[in-house]
mmCIF file of C-alpha atoms in Angstrom:
data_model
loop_
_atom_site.group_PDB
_atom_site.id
_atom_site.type_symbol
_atom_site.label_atom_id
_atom_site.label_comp_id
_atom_site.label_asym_id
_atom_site.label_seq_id
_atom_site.Cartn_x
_atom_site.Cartn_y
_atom_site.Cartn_z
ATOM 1 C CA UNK M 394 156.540 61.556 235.141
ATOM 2 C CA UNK M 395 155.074 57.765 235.867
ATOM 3 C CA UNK M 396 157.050 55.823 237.748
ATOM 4 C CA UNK M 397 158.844 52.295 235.790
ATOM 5 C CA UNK M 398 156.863 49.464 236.802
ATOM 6 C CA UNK M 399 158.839 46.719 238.454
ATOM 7 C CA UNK M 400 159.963 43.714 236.872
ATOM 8 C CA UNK M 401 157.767 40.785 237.316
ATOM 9 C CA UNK M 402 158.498 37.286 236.226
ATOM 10 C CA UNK M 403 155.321 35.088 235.183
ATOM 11 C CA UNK M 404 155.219 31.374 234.698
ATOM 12 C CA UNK M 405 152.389 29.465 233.185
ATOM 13 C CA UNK M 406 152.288 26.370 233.354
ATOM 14 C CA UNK M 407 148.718 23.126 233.706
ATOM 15 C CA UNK M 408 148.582 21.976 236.562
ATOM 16 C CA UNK M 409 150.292 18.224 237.384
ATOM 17 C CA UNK M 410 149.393 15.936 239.996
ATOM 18 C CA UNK M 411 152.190 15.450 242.762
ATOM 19 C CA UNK M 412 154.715 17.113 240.068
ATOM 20 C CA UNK M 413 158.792 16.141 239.802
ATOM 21 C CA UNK M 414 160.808 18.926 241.064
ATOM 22 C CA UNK M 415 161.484 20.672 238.299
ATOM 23 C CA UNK M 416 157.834 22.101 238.193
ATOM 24 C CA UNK M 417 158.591 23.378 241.773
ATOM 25 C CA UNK M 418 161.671 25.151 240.872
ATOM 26 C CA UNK M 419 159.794 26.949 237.656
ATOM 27 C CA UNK M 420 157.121 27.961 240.805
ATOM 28 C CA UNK M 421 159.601 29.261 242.881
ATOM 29 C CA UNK M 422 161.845 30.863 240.137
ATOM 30 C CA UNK M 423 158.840 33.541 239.221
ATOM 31 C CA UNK M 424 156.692 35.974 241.533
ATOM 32 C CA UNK M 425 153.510 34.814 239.802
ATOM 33 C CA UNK M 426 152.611 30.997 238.834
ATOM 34 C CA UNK M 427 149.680 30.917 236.333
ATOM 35 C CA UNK M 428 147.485 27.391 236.430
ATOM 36 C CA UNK M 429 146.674 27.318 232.441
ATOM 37 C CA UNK M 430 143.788 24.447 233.266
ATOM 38 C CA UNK M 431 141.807 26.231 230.582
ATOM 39 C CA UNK M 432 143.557 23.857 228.159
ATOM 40 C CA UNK M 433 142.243 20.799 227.109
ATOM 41 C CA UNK M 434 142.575 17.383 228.703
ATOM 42 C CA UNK M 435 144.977 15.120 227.136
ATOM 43 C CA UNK M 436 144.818 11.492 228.539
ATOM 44 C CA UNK M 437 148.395 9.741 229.228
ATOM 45 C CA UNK M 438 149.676 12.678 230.490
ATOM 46 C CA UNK M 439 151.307 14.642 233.822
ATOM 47 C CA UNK M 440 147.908 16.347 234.407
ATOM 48 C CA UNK M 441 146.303 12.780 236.138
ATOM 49 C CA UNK M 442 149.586 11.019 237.033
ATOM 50 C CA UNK M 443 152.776 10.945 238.106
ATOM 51 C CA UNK M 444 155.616 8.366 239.385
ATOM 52 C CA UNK M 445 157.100 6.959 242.432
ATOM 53 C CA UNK M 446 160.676 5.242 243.125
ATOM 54 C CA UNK M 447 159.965 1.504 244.104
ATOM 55 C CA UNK M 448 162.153 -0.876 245.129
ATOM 56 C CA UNK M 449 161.548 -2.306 241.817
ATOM 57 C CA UNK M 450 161.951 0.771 239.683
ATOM 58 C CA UNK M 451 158.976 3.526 239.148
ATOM 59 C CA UNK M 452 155.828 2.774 239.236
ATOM 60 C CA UNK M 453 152.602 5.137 238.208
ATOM 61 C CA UNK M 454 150.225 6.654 240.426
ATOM 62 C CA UNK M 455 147.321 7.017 237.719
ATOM 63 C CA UNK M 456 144.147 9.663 238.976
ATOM 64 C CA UNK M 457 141.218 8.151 236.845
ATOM 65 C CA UNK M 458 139.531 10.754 235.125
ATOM 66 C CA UNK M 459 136.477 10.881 233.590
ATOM 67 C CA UNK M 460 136.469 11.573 229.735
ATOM 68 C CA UNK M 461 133.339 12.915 228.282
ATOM 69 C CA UNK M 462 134.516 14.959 225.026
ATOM 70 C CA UNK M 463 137.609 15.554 223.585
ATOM 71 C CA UNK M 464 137.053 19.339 224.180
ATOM 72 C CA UNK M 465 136.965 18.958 227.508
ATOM 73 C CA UNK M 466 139.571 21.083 229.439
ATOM 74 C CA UNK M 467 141.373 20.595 232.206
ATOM 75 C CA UNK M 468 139.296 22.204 235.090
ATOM 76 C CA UNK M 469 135.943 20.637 233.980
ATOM 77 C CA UNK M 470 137.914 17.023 234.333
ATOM 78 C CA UNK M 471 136.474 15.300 237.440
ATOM 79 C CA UNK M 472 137.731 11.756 238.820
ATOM 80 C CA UNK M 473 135.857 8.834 238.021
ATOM 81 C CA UNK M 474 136.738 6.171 241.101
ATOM 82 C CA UNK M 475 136.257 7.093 244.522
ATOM 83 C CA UNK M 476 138.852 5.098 245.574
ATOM 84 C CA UNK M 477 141.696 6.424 244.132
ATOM 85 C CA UNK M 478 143.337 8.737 246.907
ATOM 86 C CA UNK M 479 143.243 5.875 249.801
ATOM 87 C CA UNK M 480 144.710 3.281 247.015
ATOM 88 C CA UNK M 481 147.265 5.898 246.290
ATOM 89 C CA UNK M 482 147.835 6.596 249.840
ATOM 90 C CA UNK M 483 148.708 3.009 250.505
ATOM 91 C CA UNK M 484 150.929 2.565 247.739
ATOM 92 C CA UNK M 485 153.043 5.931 248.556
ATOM 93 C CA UNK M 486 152.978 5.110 252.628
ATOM 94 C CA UNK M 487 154.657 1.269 251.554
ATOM 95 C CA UNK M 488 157.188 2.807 249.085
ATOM 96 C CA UNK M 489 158.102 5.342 251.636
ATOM 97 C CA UNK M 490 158.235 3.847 255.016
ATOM 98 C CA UNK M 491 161.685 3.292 255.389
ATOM 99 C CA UNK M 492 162.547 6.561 253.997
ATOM 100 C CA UNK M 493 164.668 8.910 256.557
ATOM 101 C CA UNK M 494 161.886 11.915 256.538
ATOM 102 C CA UNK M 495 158.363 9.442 255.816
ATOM 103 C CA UNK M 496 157.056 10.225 259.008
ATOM 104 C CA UNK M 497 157.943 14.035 258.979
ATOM 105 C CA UNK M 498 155.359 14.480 256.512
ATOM 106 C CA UNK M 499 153.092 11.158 257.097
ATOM 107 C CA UNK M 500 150.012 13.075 258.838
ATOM 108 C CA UNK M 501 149.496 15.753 257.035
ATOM 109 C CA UNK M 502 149.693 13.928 253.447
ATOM 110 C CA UNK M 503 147.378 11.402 254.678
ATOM 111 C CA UNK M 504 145.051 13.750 255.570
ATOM 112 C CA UNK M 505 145.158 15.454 252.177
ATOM 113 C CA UNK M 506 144.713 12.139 250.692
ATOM 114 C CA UNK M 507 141.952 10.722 252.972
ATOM 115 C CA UNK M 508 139.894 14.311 252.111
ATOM 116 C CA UNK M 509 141.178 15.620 248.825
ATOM 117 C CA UNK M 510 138.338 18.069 249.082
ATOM 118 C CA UNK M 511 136.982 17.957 245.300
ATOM 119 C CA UNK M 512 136.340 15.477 242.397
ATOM 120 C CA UNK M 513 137.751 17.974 240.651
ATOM 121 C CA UNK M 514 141.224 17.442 238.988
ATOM 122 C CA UNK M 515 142.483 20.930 238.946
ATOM 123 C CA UNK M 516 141.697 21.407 242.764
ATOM 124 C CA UNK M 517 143.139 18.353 243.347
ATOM 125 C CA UNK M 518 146.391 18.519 241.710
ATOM 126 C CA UNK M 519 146.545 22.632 243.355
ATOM 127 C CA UNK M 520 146.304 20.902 247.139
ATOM 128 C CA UNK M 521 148.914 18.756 246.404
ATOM 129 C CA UNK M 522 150.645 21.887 244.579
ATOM 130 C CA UNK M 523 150.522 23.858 247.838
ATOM 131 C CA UNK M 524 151.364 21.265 250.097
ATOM 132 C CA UNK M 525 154.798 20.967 248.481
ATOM 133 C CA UNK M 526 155.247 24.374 247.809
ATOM 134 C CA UNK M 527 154.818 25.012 252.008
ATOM 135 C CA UNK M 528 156.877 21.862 252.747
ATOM 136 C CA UNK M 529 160.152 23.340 250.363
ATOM 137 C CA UNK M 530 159.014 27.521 251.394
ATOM 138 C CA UNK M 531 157.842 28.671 247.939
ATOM 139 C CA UNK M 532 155.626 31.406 248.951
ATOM 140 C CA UNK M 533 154.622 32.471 245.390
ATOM 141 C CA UNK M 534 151.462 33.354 244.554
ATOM 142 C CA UNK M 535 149.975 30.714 242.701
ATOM 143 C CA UNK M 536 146.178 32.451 240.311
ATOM 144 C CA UNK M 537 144.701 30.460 237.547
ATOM 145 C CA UNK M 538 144.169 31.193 233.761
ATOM 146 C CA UNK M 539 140.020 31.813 234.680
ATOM 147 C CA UNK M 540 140.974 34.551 236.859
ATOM 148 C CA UNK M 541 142.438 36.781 233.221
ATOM 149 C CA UNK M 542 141.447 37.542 229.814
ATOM 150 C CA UNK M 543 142.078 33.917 227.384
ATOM 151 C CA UNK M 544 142.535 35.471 223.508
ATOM 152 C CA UNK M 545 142.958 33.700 220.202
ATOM 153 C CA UNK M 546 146.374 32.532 219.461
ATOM 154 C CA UNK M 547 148.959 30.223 221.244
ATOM 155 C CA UNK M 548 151.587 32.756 222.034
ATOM 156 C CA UNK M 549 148.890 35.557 222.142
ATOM 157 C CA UNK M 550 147.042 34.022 224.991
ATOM 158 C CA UNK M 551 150.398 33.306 226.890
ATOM 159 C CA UNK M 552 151.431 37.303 226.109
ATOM 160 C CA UNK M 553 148.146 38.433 227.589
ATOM 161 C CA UNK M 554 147.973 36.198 230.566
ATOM 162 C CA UNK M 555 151.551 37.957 231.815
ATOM 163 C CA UNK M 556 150.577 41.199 230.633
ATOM 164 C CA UNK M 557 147.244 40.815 232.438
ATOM 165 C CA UNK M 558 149.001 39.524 235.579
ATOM 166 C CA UNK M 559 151.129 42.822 235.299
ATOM 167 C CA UNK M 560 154.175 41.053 234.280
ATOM 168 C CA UNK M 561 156.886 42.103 232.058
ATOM 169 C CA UNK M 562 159.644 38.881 231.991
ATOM 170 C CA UNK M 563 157.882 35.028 230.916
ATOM 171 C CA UNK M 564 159.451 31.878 231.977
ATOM 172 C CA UNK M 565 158.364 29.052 229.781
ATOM 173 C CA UNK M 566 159.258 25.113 229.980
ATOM 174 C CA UNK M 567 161.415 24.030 226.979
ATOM 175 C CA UNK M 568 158.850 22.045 225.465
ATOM 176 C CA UNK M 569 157.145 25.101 224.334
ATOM 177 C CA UNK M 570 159.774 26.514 222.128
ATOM 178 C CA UNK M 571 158.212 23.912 219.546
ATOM 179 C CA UNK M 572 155.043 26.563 219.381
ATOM 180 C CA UNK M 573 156.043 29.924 220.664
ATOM 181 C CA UNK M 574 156.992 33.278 218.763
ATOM 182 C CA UNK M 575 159.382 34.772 220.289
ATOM 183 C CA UNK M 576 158.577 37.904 218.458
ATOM 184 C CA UNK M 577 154.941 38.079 219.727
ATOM 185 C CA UNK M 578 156.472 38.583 223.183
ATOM 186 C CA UNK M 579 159.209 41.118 222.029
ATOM 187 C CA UNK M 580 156.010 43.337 220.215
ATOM 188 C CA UNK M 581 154.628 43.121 223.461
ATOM 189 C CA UNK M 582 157.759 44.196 225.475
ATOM 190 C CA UNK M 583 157.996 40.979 227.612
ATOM 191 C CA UNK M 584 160.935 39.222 228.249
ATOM 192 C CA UNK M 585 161.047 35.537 227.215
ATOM 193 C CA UNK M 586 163.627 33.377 229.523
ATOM 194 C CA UNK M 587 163.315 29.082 229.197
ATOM 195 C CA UNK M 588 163.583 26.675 231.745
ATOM 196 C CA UNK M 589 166.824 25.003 232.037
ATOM 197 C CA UNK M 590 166.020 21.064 233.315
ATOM 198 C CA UNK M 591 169.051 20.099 233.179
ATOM 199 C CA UNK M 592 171.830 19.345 235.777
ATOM 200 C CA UNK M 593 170.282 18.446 238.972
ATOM 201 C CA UNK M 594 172.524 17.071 241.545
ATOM 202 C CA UNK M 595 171.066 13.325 242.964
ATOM 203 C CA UNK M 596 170.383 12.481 246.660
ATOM 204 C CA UNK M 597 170.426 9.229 248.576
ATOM 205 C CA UNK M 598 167.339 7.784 246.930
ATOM 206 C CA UNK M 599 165.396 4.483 248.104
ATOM 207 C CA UNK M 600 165.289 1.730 245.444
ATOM 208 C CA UNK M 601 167.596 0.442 242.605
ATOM 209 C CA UNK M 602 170.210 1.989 240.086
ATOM 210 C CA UNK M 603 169.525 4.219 238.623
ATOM 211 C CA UNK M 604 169.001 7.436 240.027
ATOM 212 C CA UNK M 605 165.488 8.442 238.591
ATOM 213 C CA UNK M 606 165.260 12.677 238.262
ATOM 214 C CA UNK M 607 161.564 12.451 236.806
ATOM 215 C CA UNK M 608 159.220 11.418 239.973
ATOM 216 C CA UNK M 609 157.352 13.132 242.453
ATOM 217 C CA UNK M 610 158.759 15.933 244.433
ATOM 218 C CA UNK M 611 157.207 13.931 247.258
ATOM 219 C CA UNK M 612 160.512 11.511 246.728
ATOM 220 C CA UNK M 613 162.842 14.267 247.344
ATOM 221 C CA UNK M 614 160.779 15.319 250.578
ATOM 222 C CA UNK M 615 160.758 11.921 252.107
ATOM 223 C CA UNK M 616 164.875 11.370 251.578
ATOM 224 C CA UNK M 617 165.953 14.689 251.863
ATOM 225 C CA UNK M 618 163.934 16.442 254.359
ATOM 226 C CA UNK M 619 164.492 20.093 255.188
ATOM 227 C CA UNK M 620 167.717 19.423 253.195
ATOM 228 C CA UNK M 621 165.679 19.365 249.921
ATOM 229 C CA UNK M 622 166.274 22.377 248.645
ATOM 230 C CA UNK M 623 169.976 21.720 248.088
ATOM 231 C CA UNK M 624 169.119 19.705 245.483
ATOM 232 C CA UNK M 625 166.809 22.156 243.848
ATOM 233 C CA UNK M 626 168.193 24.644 241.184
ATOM 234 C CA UNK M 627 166.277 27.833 242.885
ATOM 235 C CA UNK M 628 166.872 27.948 245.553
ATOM 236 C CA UNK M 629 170.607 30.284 245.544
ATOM 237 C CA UNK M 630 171.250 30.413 248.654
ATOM 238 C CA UNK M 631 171.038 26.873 249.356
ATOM 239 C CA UNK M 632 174.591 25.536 249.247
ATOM 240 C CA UNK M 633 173.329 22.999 246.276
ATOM 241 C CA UNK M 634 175.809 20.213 246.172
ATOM 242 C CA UNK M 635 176.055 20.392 242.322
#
């Protein structure tokens, strides 16, 4: 008699620069975190950009990318201004000076910026990806849609992704329930959970009123410290102040 495979949640999700916490959470919620940079680029979105608490009110940090087709995906983007990480650098290290954990992290994100290592968006964005997920102790794995079989089909190609990764429960973001089957995953005998956004508790955060959920994890690092992952959804054993 076979032995019952064990349960194994999968997550798939393109990859964002510096993403909010709620990406995090998603990473840390499954045991396997699927980059789906396959996908095509789409311009004035998360995959180039994300935002910053000034004492103004957010501001964008914008990656320029370099847009050749309108086919082109993800992981054949590459940036178009050398410049961008120091600018970048600069603008986070005078939004964040004051904060109470800046300097905590100050080094080793400068570093990251002053090398990102590629022109390459996707390897980009997963440096910054990893950084975070050491800096908060998310220690799962983290593959990319390239490494399985991509079929025909929206839901399809999610279904065999998991099933390819060995998983049998899916975690997807909200916005997807606009596209997905549910039954395709039911046929397939995978479990179909959604992300729940909602409810996150706020922190002492630099800037004006009011409290802005939707920047860069990077925010929550540099107020909260080690403390951050109170004010994360899950982590369970974190005495979250909600």
């Amino acid at each position: 008699m076979s032995e019952l495979a064990l349960p194994k949640k999968v997550a798939i999700l393109q990859s964002n620069y510096i993403p909010w916490k709620g990406f995090f959470d998603m990473v840390n919620m499954v045991d396997e975190f699927i980059l789906y940079d396959d996908m095509q680029y789409t311009t004035r979105d998360w995959r180039n950009r994300n935002k910053i608490k000034t004492p103004t009110g957010t501001s964008w940090l914008v990656i320029p990318v370099r847009h050749d087709s309108r086919d082109q995906k993800i992981n054949e983007s590459v940036v178009s201004e050398a410049k961008w990480a120091i600018k970048h650098w600069r603008s986070i290290a005078q939004t964040y000076a004051k904060a109470p954990f800046f300097k905590q992290y100050k080094d080793e994100l400068e570093a990251i910026y002053l090398n990102p290592g590629s022109d390459y968006l996707s390897l980009i964005n997963h440096r910054f990806i990893q950084f975070v997920c050491k800096e908060l102790g998310i220690n799962t794995k983290i593959s990319w849609s390239s490494d399985y079989t991509l079929v025909p089909g929206k839901t399809e190609r999610l279904v065999q992704l998991v099933l390819d990764a060995g998983g049998t429960e899916y975690l997807s973001g909200p916005a997807a329930q606009d596209y997905i089957v549910p039954s395709v995953f039911a046929d397939a005998g995978v479990k179909l959970e959604w992300m729940d956004y909602s409810g996150y508790p706020e922190y002492q955060q630099l800037g004006p009123a009011p409290f802005e959920h939707g920047v860069t994890a990077l925010d929550l690092l540099f107020n909260t410290g080690s403390e951050a992952p109170r004010f994360m959804k899950s982590f369970a054993s974190s005495d979250n102040p909600a």
